[in-house]
Structures are given as structure tokens and as C-alpha cells.
Coordinates of C-alpha atoms (C1' of nucleotides) in Angstrom, one line a residue:
Chain A
M969 CA 0.6 0.7 11.7
Q970 CA 2.0 0.9 15.1
H971 CA 1.1 3.5 17.6
V972 CA 3.7 6.1 17.4
E973 CA 2.9 7.9 20.6
E974 CA -0.3 7.8 22.6
K975 CA 0.0 9.6 25.8
T976 CA 1.2 13.2 25.5
A977 CA 1.6 13.6 29.2
A978 CA 4.8 13.2 31.1
T979 CA 6.7 12.0 28.0
D980 CA 10.1 13.4 28.0
S981 CA 12.0 11.1 30.3
W982 CA 15.4 9.7 29.3
R983 CA 13.5 6.6 28.3
E984 CA 11.3 8.3 25.8
R985 CA 14.0 10.3 24.2
K986 CA 16.0 7.1 23.7
K987 CA 13.1 5.5 22.0
R988 CA 12.7 8.3 19.7
A989 CA 16.4 8.2 19.0
T990 CA 16.3 4.5 18.2
R991 CA 13.3 4.9 15.9
A992 CA 15.0 7.8 14.1
A993 CA 18.2 5.8 13.8
L994 CA 16.4 2.9 12.3
V995 CA 14.6 5.1 9.7
E996 CA 17.8 6.9 8.8
A997 CA 19.8 3.8 8.5
A998 CA 17.1 2.2 6.4
V999 CA 16.6 5.1 4.0
R1000 CA 20.3 5.7 3.5
M1001 CA 21.0 2.0 2.9
A1002 CA 18.0 1.8 0.5
V1003 CA 19.3 4.7 -1.6
E1004 CA 22.7 3.1 -1.8
R1005 CA 22.0 -0.6 -2.5
G1006 CA 18.3 -0.6 -3.3
V1007 CA 15.3 -1.4 -1.1
E1008 CA 15.2 -5.1 -1.8
H1009 CA 18.8 -5.6 -0.7
T1010 CA 18.2 -3.7 2.5
T1011 CA 17.4 -6.5 5.0
V1012 CA 16.1 -6.1 8.5
D1013 CA 19.3 -7.6 9.8
A1014 CA 21.4 -5.0 8.0
I1015 CA 19.2 -2.1 9.1
S1016 CA 19.2 -3.0 12.7
E1017 CA 22.9 -3.7 12.7
A1018 CA 23.5 -0.2 11.3
A1019 CA 21.2 1.2 14.0
G1020 CA 22.9 -0.7 16.7
V1021 CA 20.0 -2.8 17.9
S1022 CA 19.0 -6.4 17.5
P1023 CA 16.9 -7.5 14.6
R1024 CA 14.1 -8.5 17.0
T1025 CA 14.0 -5.0 18.3
F1026 CA 13.3 -3.7 14.8
F1027 CA 9.9 -5.3 15.0
N1028 CA 9.2 -3.6 18.3
Y1029 CA 9.2 -0.4 16.4
F1030 CA 7.7 -1.3 13.0
D1031 CA 5.1 -3.9 12.1
S1032 CA 6.9 -4.8 8.9
R1033 CA 10.1 -4.1 7.1
E1034 CA 8.4 -1.8 4.6
E1035 CA 6.9 0.4 7.2
V1036 CA 10.2 1.9 7.9
F1037 CA 10.2 3.3 4.4
V1038 CA 6.6 4.3 4.4
L1039 CA 6.0 5.9 7.8
V1040 CA 8.4 8.7 7.3
G1041 CA 5.9 11.5 7.7
A1042 CA 3.6 9.7 10.1
E1043 CA 3.0 12.6 12.4
S1044 CA 1.9 15.0 9.7
S1045 CA -1.7 13.8 9.4
A1046 CA -2.2 14.2 13.2
R1047 CA -0.9 17.8 13.0
V1048 CA -3.0 18.7 10.1
R1049 CA -6.0 17.2 11.8
S1050 CA -5.6 19.3 14.9
A1051 CA -4.7 22.5 13.0
L1052 CA -8.0 21.9 11.1
L1053 CA -10.0 21.7 14.2
E1054 CA -8.4 24.7 15.9
A1055 CA -8.6 27.0 12.9
P1056 CA -10.7 30.2 13.3
R1057 CA -14.4 29.5 12.7
E1058 CA -14.6 32.2 10.1
L1059 CA -12.8 30.0 7.6
S1060 CA -14.7 27.6 5.5
P1061 CA -13.7 24.0 5.8
L1062 CA -11.9 24.2 2.5
E1063 CA -9.9 27.2 3.5
A1064 CA -9.0 25.8 6.9
L1065 CA -7.8 22.6 5.3
R1066 CA -5.8 24.4 2.7
D1067 CA -4.0 26.5 5.3
A1068 CA -3.4 23.6 7.6
M1069 CA -1.8 21.6 4.8
A1070 CA 0.2 24.5 3.5
V1071 CA 1.8 25.0 6.8
E1072 CA 2.6 21.4 7.1
L1073 CA 4.2 21.3 3.7
Q1074 CA 6.2 24.3 4.5
E1075 CA 7.7 22.6 7.6
I1076 CA 8.4 19.5 5.6
E1077 CA 10.4 21.5 3.1
Q1078 CA 12.7 22.5 5.9
Q1079 CA 14.0 19.0 6.6
Q1080 CA 14.8 18.5 3.0
E1081 CA 17.6 16.1 3.6
L1082 CA 15.7 13.1 4.8
W1083 CA 12.7 13.8 2.6
R1084 CA 14.8 14.0 -0.5
L1085 CA 16.3 10.6 0.2
H1086 CA 12.9 9.2 1.0
A1087 CA 11.5 10.5 -2.2
E1088 CA 14.4 8.9 -4.1
V1089 CA 13.6 5.5 -2.5
L1090 CA 9.9 5.8 -3.4
R1091 CA 10.7 6.8 -6.9
R1092 CA 12.7 3.7 -7.5
S1093 CA 10.3 1.3 -6.0
P1094 CA 6.7 1.4 -7.4
E1095 CA 5.7 -1.2 -4.9
L1096 CA 6.6 1.0 -2.0
L1097 CA 5.2 4.1 -3.6
A1098 CA 1.8 2.4 -3.9
R1099 CA 2.0 1.4 -0.2
S1100 CA 3.0 4.8 0.8
I1101 CA 0.2 6.4 -1.1
G1102 CA -2.1 3.9 0.4
A1103 CA -1.0 4.8 3.9
H1104 CA -1.6 8.5 3.2
M1105 CA -5.0 7.6 1.9
A1106 CA -6.0 5.9 5.1
D1107 CA -5.4 9.4 6.5
E1108 CA -7.9 10.7 4.0
L1109 CA -10.7 9.0 5.9
D1110 CA -9.5 10.4 9.2
L1111 CA -9.3 13.8 7.5
A1112 CA -12.9 13.4 6.3
E1113 CA -14.0 12.7 9.8
A1114 CA -12.1 15.8 11.1
V1115 CA -13.8 17.9 8.4
A1116 CA -17.2 16.5 9.4
E1117 CA -16.4 17.2 13.0
R1118 CA -15.5 20.8 12.2
I1119 CA -18.7 21.3 10.2
G1120 CA -21.1 19.8 12.6
A1121 CA -19.3 20.9 15.7
G1122 CA -21.6 20.5 18.6
S1123 CA -23.3 17.6 17.0
P1124 CA -24.3 15.2 19.7
L1125 CA -22.5 12.4 17.8
F1126 CA -18.8 12.5 17.1
S1127 CA -17.9 15.7 18.9
G1128 CA -14.4 15.4 20.4
N1129 CA -13.9 12.2 22.3
R1130 CA -12.3 9.8 19.8
A1131 CA -11.5 7.4 22.7
G1132 CA -14.0 4.7 21.8
N1133 CA -12.0 3.1 19.0
T1134 CA -13.6 -0.3 18.6
E1135 CA -13.9 -1.8 15.2
V1136 CA -17.6 -1.2 15.5
E1137 CA -17.5 2.4 16.3
A1138 CA -15.1 3.2 13.6
E1139 CA -17.5 1.4 11.2
Q1140 CA -20.3 3.5 12.5
R1141 CA -18.4 6.7 12.1
R1142 CA -17.7 5.9 8.6
R1143 CA -21.3 5.1 7.9
A1144 CA -22.5 8.4 9.3
L1145 CA -20.0 10.3 7.2
G1146 CA -21.7 12.3 4.5
L1147 CA -20.3 12.8 1.1
Y1148 CA -19.3 16.4 1.4
P1149 CA -16.5 15.9 4.0
R1150 CA -15.2 13.1 1.8
L1151 CA -15.0 15.5 -1.1
V1152 CA -13.2 18.1 0.9
A1153 CA -10.7 15.6 2.1
A1154 CA -10.2 14.2 -1.3
V1155 CA -9.4 17.6 -2.7
G1156 CA -6.9 18.2 0.0
A1157 CA -5.3 14.8 -0.3
S1158 CA -5.1 15.0 -4.0
A1159 CA -3.6 18.4 -3.9
V1160 CA -0.9 17.3 -1.5
R1161 CA -0.1 14.2 -3.5
I1162 CA 0.1 16.0 -6.8
A1163 CA 2.1 18.8 -5.4
V1164 CA 4.6 16.5 -3.7
E1165 CA 5.0 14.3 -6.7
H1166 CA 5.5 17.3 -8.9
W1167 CA 8.0 18.7 -6.5
C1168 CA 9.9 15.4 -6.3
V1169 CA 10.4 15.4 -10.1
H1170 CA 10.8 19.1 -10.9
Q1171 CA 13.1 19.6 -7.9
E1172 CA 13.9 23.1 -6.9
E1173 CA 11.9 24.7 -9.6
A1174 CA 9.3 26.0 -7.2
A1175 CA 8.4 25.7 -3.6
V1176 CA 6.1 22.8 -2.8
E1177 CA 3.8 25.2 -1.0
D1178 CA 3.3 27.2 -4.2
V1179 CA 2.5 24.2 -6.3
F1180 CA 0.2 23.0 -3.6
L1181 CA -1.8 26.2 -3.4
E1182 CA -2.1 26.4 -7.2
V1183 CA -3.4 22.8 -7.4
F1184 CA -5.6 23.1 -4.4
D1185 CA -7.3 26.2 -5.8
H1186 CA -7.9 24.6 -9.1
L1187 CA -9.5 21.6 -7.6
A1188 CA -11.5 23.6 -5.1
A1189 CA -12.8 25.9 -7.9
G1190 CA -13.6 23.2 -10.3
L1191 CA -11.8 22.2 -13.5
P1192 CA -12.5 24.6 -16.3
E1193 CA -13.0 23.3 -19.8
P1194 CA -9.6 24.2 -21.3
P1195 CA -6.4 23.5 -19.5
P1196 CA -5.9 26.2 -17.0
P1197 CA -3.7 28.9 -18.5
A1198 CA -0.4 27.0 -18.3
R1199 CA 1.1 29.2 -15.6
S1200 CA 3.2 31.7 -17.5
G1201 CA 6.8 30.8 -18.1
R1202 CA 7.7 31.0 -14.5
R1203 CA 10.6 28.8 -13.8
Chain B
M890 CA 2.7 -6.1 -10.1
Q891 CA 2.9 -8.9 -12.6
H892 CA 2.0 -8.4 -16.3
V893 CA -1.5 -9.7 -16.6
E894 CA -1.5 -9.9 -20.4
E895 CA 0.7 -8.2 -22.8
K896 CA 0.0 -9.4 -26.3
T897 CA -3.6 -9.1 -27.4
A898 CA -2.9 -11.0 -30.6
A899 CA -3.5 -14.7 -31.0
T900 CA -4.5 -15.1 -27.4
D901 CA -7.3 -17.5 -27.2
S902 CA -5.7 -20.8 -27.4
W903 CA -6.5 -23.6 -25.0
R904 CA -3.4 -22.6 -23.2
E905 CA -4.4 -19.1 -22.6
R906 CA -7.9 -20.0 -21.5
K907 CA -6.5 -22.4 -19.0
K908 CA -4.2 -19.8 -17.6
R909 CA -7.1 -17.4 -17.1
A910 CA -9.0 -20.1 -15.5
T911 CA -6.2 -20.9 -13.1
R912 CA -5.8 -17.3 -12.2
A913 CA -9.5 -16.9 -11.6
A914 CA -9.6 -20.0 -9.5
L915 CA -6.8 -18.7 -7.3
V916 CA -8.5 -15.4 -6.8
E917 CA -11.8 -16.9 -6.0
A918 CA -10.4 -19.5 -3.7
A919 CA -8.4 -16.8 -1.9
V920 CA -11.3 -14.4 -1.5
R921 CA -13.8 -16.9 -0.3
M922 CA -11.3 -18.3 2.1
A923 CA -10.4 -14.9 3.4
V924 CA -14.0 -14.1 4.1
E925 CA -14.4 -17.3 6.0
R926 CA -11.3 -17.5 8.2
G927 CA -9.8 -14.1 7.8
V928 CA -7.0 -12.9 5.5
E929 CA -4.1 -13.7 7.9
H930 CA -5.1 -17.3 8.2
T931 CA -5.3 -17.7 4.5
T932 CA -2.0 -19.1 3.6
V933 CA -0.6 -19.5 0.1
D934 CA -0.5 -23.3 0.7
A935 CA -4.2 -23.4 1.4
I936 CA -5.2 -21.1 -1.5
S937 CA -3.2 -23.1 -4.0
E938 CA -4.5 -26.4 -2.6
A939 CA -8.1 -25.1 -3.0
A940 CA -7.3 -24.0 -6.5
G941 CA -5.7 -27.3 -7.3
V942 CA -2.2 -26.2 -8.1
S943 CA 1.1 -26.4 -6.3
P944 CA 2.1 -23.6 -4.0
R945 CA 5.1 -22.8 -6.2
T946 CA 2.7 -22.2 -9.1
F947 CA 0.9 -19.5 -7.1
F948 CA 3.9 -17.4 -7.4
N949 CA 3.9 -17.8 -11.1
Y950 CA 0.7 -15.8 -11.2
F951 CA 1.2 -13.4 -8.3
D952 CA 4.2 -11.6 -7.1
S953 CA 3.1 -11.8 -3.5
R954 CA 0.4 -13.4 -1.4
E955 CA -1.4 -10.1 -1.0
E956 CA -1.6 -9.3 -4.6
V957 CA -4.3 -12.0 -5.0
F958 CA -6.5 -9.8 -2.8
V959 CA -5.6 -6.5 -4.3
L960 CA -5.5 -7.2 -8.0
V961 CA -9.1 -8.1 -8.4
G962 CA -10.0 -5.4 -10.8
A963 CA -6.7 -5.2 -12.6
E964 CA -8.0 -5.0 -16.1
S965 CA -10.3 -2.1 -15.3
S966 CA -7.7 0.6 -15.6
A967 CA -6.7 -0.6 -19.0
R968 CA -10.2 -0.6 -20.3
V969 CA -10.9 2.9 -18.9
R970 CA -7.7 4.0 -20.6
S971 CA -8.6 2.9 -24.0
A972 CA -12.2 4.0 -23.7
L973 CA -10.8 7.4 -22.9
L974 CA -8.7 7.5 -25.9
E975 CA -11.4 6.3 -28.2
A976 CA -14.1 8.6 -27.0
P977 CA -15.6 11.1 -29.5
R978 CA -13.5 14.2 -29.8
E979 CA -16.4 16.5 -29.0
L980 CA -16.2 15.5 -25.4
S981 CA -14.0 17.4 -23.1
P982 CA -11.4 15.3 -21.3
L983 CA -13.4 15.5 -18.1
E984 CA -16.6 14.3 -19.8
A985 CA -14.8 11.5 -21.6
L986 CA -13.2 10.3 -18.4
R987 CA -16.5 10.5 -16.5
D988 CA -18.3 8.4 -19.2
A989 CA -15.5 5.8 -19.4
M990 CA -15.4 5.4 -15.6
A991 CA -19.2 5.2 -15.4
V992 CA -19.4 2.4 -17.9
E993 CA -16.7 0.5 -16.1
L994 CA -18.5 0.9 -12.8
Q995 CA -21.7 -0.3 -14.3
E996 CA -20.0 -3.5 -15.6
I997 CA -18.4 -4.0 -12.2
E998 CA -21.8 -3.8 -10.5
Q999 CA -22.9 -6.8 -12.6
Q1000 CA -20.5 -9.2 -11.2
Q1001 CA -21.6 -8.3 -7.7
E1002 CA -20.8 -11.6 -6.2
L1003 CA -17.1 -11.5 -6.3
W1004 CA -16.8 -7.8 -5.7
R1005 CA -19.0 -8.0 -2.6
L1006 CA -16.8 -10.6 -1.1
H1007 CA -13.7 -8.6 -2.1
A1008 CA -15.1 -5.5 -0.5
E1009 CA -15.8 -7.5 2.6
V1010 CA -12.2 -8.6 2.8
L1011 CA -10.9 -5.1 2.3
R1012 CA -13.2 -3.7 4.9
R1013 CA -11.8 -6.1 7.5
S1014 CA -8.2 -5.5 6.7
P1015 CA -7.0 -1.9 6.7
E1016 CA -3.6 -3.0 5.8
L1017 CA -4.9 -4.5 2.5
L1018 CA -7.2 -1.6 1.9
A1019 CA -4.3 0.7 2.0
R1020 CA -2.4 -1.5 -0.5
S1021 CA -5.4 -1.8 -2.7
I1022 CA -6.0 1.9 -2.8
G1023 CA -2.3 2.4 -3.4
A1024 CA -2.4 0.1 -6.4
H1025 CA -5.4 1.9 -7.9
M1026 CA -3.4 5.1 -7.4
A1027 CA -0.6 3.9 -9.4
D1028 CA -3.2 3.8 -12.1
E1029 CA -3.8 7.5 -11.5
L1030 CA -0.5 8.3 -13.1
D1031 CA -1.2 6.1 -16.1
L1032 CA -4.6 7.8 -16.3
A1033 CA -3.0 11.2 -16.3
E1034 CA -0.8 10.2 -19.1
A1035 CA -3.8 9.0 -21.1
V1036 CA -5.5 12.3 -20.5
A1037 CA -2.4 14.2 -21.7
E1038 CA -2.3 12.0 -24.7
R1039 CA -5.9 12.7 -25.5
I1040 CA -5.5 16.5 -25.1
G1041 CA -2.3 16.8 -27.0
A1042 CA -3.2 14.2 -29.5
G1043 CA -0.8 14.5 -32.4
S1044 CA 1.8 15.9 -30.2
P1045 CA 5.2 14.8 -31.5
L1046 CA 6.1 13.4 -28.1
F1047 CA 4.1 10.7 -26.5
S1048 CA 1.6 10.0 -29.1
G1049 CA 0.6 6.4 -29.2
N1050 CA 3.6 4.1 -29.0
R1051 CA 4.0 3.2 -25.4
A1052 CA 6.4 0.5 -26.4
G1053 CA 9.6 2.1 -25.1
N1054 CA 9.1 1.3 -21.5
T1055 CA 12.5 1.7 -20.0
E1056 CA 12.8 3.3 -16.6
V1057 CA 14.3 6.4 -18.2
E1058 CA 11.5 6.9 -20.7
A1059 CA 8.8 6.5 -18.0
E1060 CA 10.6 9.0 -16.0
Q1061 CA 10.7 11.4 -18.9
R1062 CA 7.0 11.0 -19.6
R1063 CA 6.3 11.9 -16.0
R1064 CA 8.5 14.9 -16.2
A1065 CA 6.7 16.2 -19.3
L1066 CA 3.3 15.7 -17.7
G1067 CA 1.6 19.0 -17.0
L1068 CA -0.5 19.7 -14.0
Y1069 CA -3.9 19.7 -15.7
P1070 CA -4.0 16.1 -16.7
R1071 CA -3.0 15.2 -13.2
L1072 CA -5.9 17.2 -11.9
V1073 CA -8.4 15.5 -14.2
A1074 CA -7.0 12.1 -13.3
A1075 CA -7.2 13.0 -9.6
V1076 CA -10.8 14.0 -9.9
G1077 CA -11.7 10.8 -11.6
A1078 CA -9.8 8.6 -9.3
S1079 CA -11.2 10.3 -6.2
A1080 CA -14.7 10.0 -7.5
V1081 CA -14.3 6.3 -8.1
R1082 CA -12.7 5.8 -4.7
I1083 CA -15.4 7.7 -2.8
A1084 CA -18.2 6.2 -4.7
V1085 CA -17.0 2.6 -4.3
E1086 CA -16.3 3.1 -0.6
H1087 CA -19.6 4.7 -0.1
W1088 CA -21.3 1.8 -1.9
C1089 CA -19.4 -0.8 0.1
V1090 CA -20.8 0.6 3.3
H1091 CA -24.3 1.7 2.2
Q1092 CA -24.9 -1.4 0.3
E1093 CA -27.9 -1.5 -2.0
E1094 CA -29.1 2.0 -1.1
A1095 CA -28.1 3.3 -4.5
A1096 CA -26.3 2.2 -7.6
V1097 CA -22.6 2.8 -7.6
E1098 CA -22.9 4.6 -10.9
D1099 CA -25.3 7.2 -9.5
V1100 CA -23.1 8.0 -6.5
F1101 CA -20.2 8.2 -8.8
L1102 CA -21.8 10.6 -11.2
E1103 CA -22.9 12.8 -8.3
V1104 CA -19.5 12.9 -6.7
F1105 CA -17.7 13.4 -10.0
D1106 CA -19.9 16.3 -10.9
H1107 CA -19.4 18.0 -7.6
L1108 CA -15.6 17.6 -7.9
A1109 CA -15.5 18.7 -11.5
A1110 CA -17.7 21.8 -10.7
G1111 CA -15.8 22.8 -7.7
L1112 CA -16.8 22.6 -4.1
P1113 CA -19.3 25.3 -3.1
E1114 CA -19.1 26.9 0.3
P1115 CA -21.9 25.2 2.1
P1116 CA -22.3 21.4 2.0
P1117 CA -24.0 20.6 -1.3
P1118 CA -27.8 20.3 -0.7
A1119 CA -27.7 16.9 0.9
R1120 CA -29.3 15.0 -1.9
S1121 CA -33.0 15.0 -1.3
G1122 CA -34.3 11.7 0.1
R1123 CA -33.5 9.8 -3.0
R1124 CA -33.0 6.2 -2.2
Chain C
dA1408 C1' 23.3 4.0 47.2
dC1409 C1' 20.1 0.1 46.9
dG1410 C1' 16.1 -2.7 46.0
dT1411 C1' 12.0 -3.3 43.4
dG1412 C1' 8.7 -3.2 39.8
dA1413 C1' 7.9 -1.8 35.2
dT1414 C1' 9.6 -1.3 30.6
dT1415 C1' 12.6 -2.6 26.9
dT1416 C1' 15.8 -5.4 24.6
dT1417 C1' 17.3 -9.7 23.1
dG1418 C1' 17.7 -14.6 21.7
dC1419 C1' 15.5 -18.4 20.0
dA1420 C1' 12.2 -21.5 18.0
dG1421 C1' 9.0 -22.0 14.4
dG1422 C1' 5.9 -21.1 10.7
dG1423 C1' 5.0 -18.3 6.6
dT1424 C1' 6.7 -15.8 2.3
dC1425 C1' 9.2 -15.7 -1.9
dT1426 C1' 13.1 -16.8 -5.3
dG1427 C1' 16.3 -19.5 -8.3
dC1428 C1' 17.2 -23.6 -10.5
dA1429 C1' 16.6 -28.1 -12.3
dT1430 C1' 13.2 -31.5 -13.7
dT1431 C1' 8.9 -33.1 -15.2
dT1432 C1' 4.5 -32.4 -17.5
dT1433 C1' 1.6 -30.1 -20.8
dT1434 C1' 0.6 -27.7 -25.0
dG1435 C1' 1.2 -26.1 -29.9
dC1436 C1' 2.4 -27.7 -34.2
dA1437 C1' 4.5 -30.0 -38.1
Chain D
dT570 C1' 4.1 -39.3 -33.7
dG571 C1' 7.9 -36.4 -32.4
dC572 C1' 9.9 -32.1 -31.2
dA573 C1' 10.2 -27.5 -29.1
dA574 C1' 8.2 -23.9 -26.2
dA575 C1' 5.7 -23.0 -22.1
dA576 C1' 4.0 -24.1 -17.7
dA577 C1' 3.9 -26.6 -13.4
dT578 C1' 6.4 -28.6 -9.9
dG579 C1' 9.8 -30.0 -6.2
dC580 C1' 13.4 -28.5 -3.5
dA581 C1' 16.9 -25.7 -1.2
dG582 C1' 17.6 -21.6 1.0
dA583 C1' 17.2 -16.7 2.4
dC584 C1' 14.3 -13.7 4.5
dC585 C1' 10.2 -11.9 7.1
dC586 C1' 7.6 -11.9 11.3
dT587 C1' 5.7 -13.6 15.9
dG588 C1' 5.2 -15.5 20.6
dC589 C1' 7.6 -16.4 24.6
dA590 C1' 10.8 -16.2 28.3
dA591 C1' 15.2 -14.6 30.1
dA592 C1' 18.2 -10.7 30.6
dA593 C1' 19.3 -5.8 30.7
dT594 C1' 17.8 -1.2 31.6
dC595 C1' 15.1 2.4 33.6
dA596 C1' 12.3 5.0 37.2
dC597 C1' 11.5 5.8 41.8
dG598 C1' 11.0 5.5 46.7
dT599 C1' 13.7 4.8 50.8

DNA sequence: ACGTGATTTTGCAGGGTCTGCATTTTTGCA
DNA sequence: TGCAAAAATGCAGACCCTGCAAAATCACGT
């Protein structure tokens, strides 16, 4: 994982815009090419040529060839995280998380084009799918920390200030993490994953958001004995 | 992913035993070496030399260098799957899954040695952790199919016979998969993941199995509003 | 407009990963 | 023992990825 953007201040110069453009060009070139000729025949040389940069430059933007296929929704987790922290305090952690994720999914559904292609790529390449899921999972830990932060807001430890990011401190944060935040994060992440996968396959049958909310509620409420009343013939 | 073992029949010849031995030797050499000098300095050449085979042979056993670090518990998912299908029919899908997974975790805890080292490797390498989790997730889909099979046992479609494994048929199976099996599988997989991660960090504080059962029950019962009564000072 | 320092791009060398193919070695069995 | 199948091996070659230093580009003050 490479830092996508660290400093939010004074970041709109010609320089920055060009970097974003290059990055986007690389992703787009890669994804389109992968849909056409398959991931394994999509070499770094080809991608960078299509994007109009040198092969060496590719690695200034991505740590590995595969990252360009996996990191498509990289900013999402950060957005969910902050939405979660800023949500009204009346909401329970679960509700806050559900809303934050629903909003994010909604926005994703807008930019269908790229996501559709991306989904296509992942569907054809189990290897990459696994990697992608894994990447999203790493987010699950972050998410759990955010949940913990929201719950124990004001706690002397871990409030705000995520600056100190040494290996050791990350380790300590993880140690101090109770089980409950992990459960909440797991429910959210599972719901997103199931909803998105379901949506990729049953394209256009329903909005991602709806599937997500249904799945989320089931998970959050606990799984009843018999299969949940297979939602009436809505298609 | 490389097929670990397909035919269960007539598989105990000297030949087969040797293959298993070589495989194990490679894994062990790799993991030990990774703990000592770090994953990135553990080259294929070094691993195969330590295991006493040629570098080329390594790739007869693993599709990539990283697989040797990720595929440590590869047979687990198959065992859980069959335990799930063979469990007494009185048990609900959830109960059957919980028991099957608990048994598996128990057995894993026996061979502490290798798993401890493996956990150590993953802890130090987020990249690999993500991959490993991703690999286990791929199992989640299989798991969901098994759950579906158990529920709709006798269903004209998809009963037994997983022989036809063309791309197309796999696709069709996934399409026909309802949401409920996915939820059950997600609960199980999440519980395992959280339990194992928790266990890796808080080593020796509690048996994996206990953490797993606690997590599983919470997830299956639904998440209550307030954090679940932080389990009383049981250690 | 011009110079200067900072940032980014690029080429290049070199080591590691992984595959296909032909050859040799080992194993299973009559 | 001899033969056929399976596995291990060597080798060539393509690709991935990284450090380093030179060149191109950008930001900014004068």
C-alpha cells in the first residue's frame, strides 16, 4: 500500500492535479486492458505505455502491478471512517456504521462505469479477488479502531491523534482493542462484501444499497433459525 | 492456488508420502527462515535449498513464493466443509457450522509450534496477512455453498456432485446462492478470523476455541446495543 | 522573464519471480 | 529386470520490482 494522499492542506496545485490524473490514467488503462485481454497478459509495460508514462513511473504510483487492480476504491475506507466519527452521538455504533457505509455504497453506484469493469476483472481472476478482499479486510481493523474510538470517545488513550504510527504503537492499539468493536466492524464489512458480490452477479436487479441494508440488518439482529423469509418475489 | 490433493483413493503409496513430506519440508523451511531473517529476505532459492530440492521444484508445489506462507492451513476448509455436511440433521446450519469450526480450531491449537511461527510471520507482514485473509475468504464462498447444500439437501440442483467444475457452472452455482447461506458463512468466517487474530495477540490468555465460541454466539445472536458485558475476568 | 531549489520522471543495472520445454531421475508394476 | 508414468531438474527467457543518478518539470521569489 502506498500513501495515496497525506497532507490535505494546500493540495490543489497544477502538480497535484497532474498526479491524480496520471494515477487515474494508469488505473483506467489497466482495468480496460485487463477486461480485454485478461489480467495476466496486462503487463506493466503495456499499462504505462497506454497511460503515456515510463514503466519506471508506474512503480512510483503503485507498489506492485496488482495494486492497480485492487486499489480502485481506496479512499472509501477513509471516508467511512470519518463519517463514522462525525455521526450524531444519538446513533448507536451499529447504526452509525450502517449509515456511513450505505452512503458510501450509494456514491459508488454512481460511477458505475469503472466499477463494473473492475468487478469484471475480479470475477475472472480469483487470485486478485482474494487480494482485493484481503485489502478490504485490512480496513476492517482500522474500522474496528474507529468504532472503539467512537465508543470510548474521551478515553485518555487513542482519542484522535493517529499521528504516532510506529509499528509498536499500531501493535499496542490492536492489543487494547476489545472484542465488541471487532464484532461491529466484522458485521459491517461482511455486509458490504456480501452486498457487493451479490450485486456484481445479479446486476441491476436491485440497488446495492438495498441489498446492503437488508444484509446488515439481518446480521446485526442475529440469524434466526429458519432462513429469513426469502424476500417476497421482488425482482 | 494449486490443487493440494484431488483423488482420495489409493493415495498412500511411497510416492504420495514423499510428496507430502517435501511439501511440509518446504513450508517449514520457509516459515522458520521467514521468522529469522524476515519474509522479504527469504528467497525461493534459499527455501528450496533448505528443503533439499531444486528451486524449479518449488514451483511444482506452489504457484508463487508467497503461497508457501499463506497456504499453511489449506486442508482446514475442506475438513470443515465435510464435517458440516455430515453433522446430524437435528442441528441448525449455524450450530453445525459452529461445531465443525470449533473442532477444527481445537485441532489447530494442538500443532501450536508451526502455527505460532506462522502467526508471527503474518503479524510482521501486513501484505501477506491481507493475502492470507483473502485466501481464507475465498473459502467463505465454498462454505456458503456447503451451507446451501445442507439446507436444501435433496434439492435437484447442486446436491452432491461437485464434479462439473467448469467456469460456467461455478458461476451458476454462485448465482443460485441465496443470501442466507452467505450470512451463515460470513458469521462463521468472521468468528474464526476474529478469534484467531485475538489469539495471536493475546497469546496464552485463553484457548482459541473459547474465544471463538464467544464471538460466534454474539454474532449469531445479534449485536446488542451496549457492548456485551465485557466478559468477567475470566482468564 | 529568470534563476533556484524541490519534486517528479526517466533510464539503467541487477536481482528475484515464474513459466515452458526438454532431459534425467525416481517410482509403480508386471 | 524392464517398461511406462510421474516427478525433479536445468536452462532459457519474460516479467516484476528496486536503488540510484541524471534529466525534465514545477513552484516561487526577484
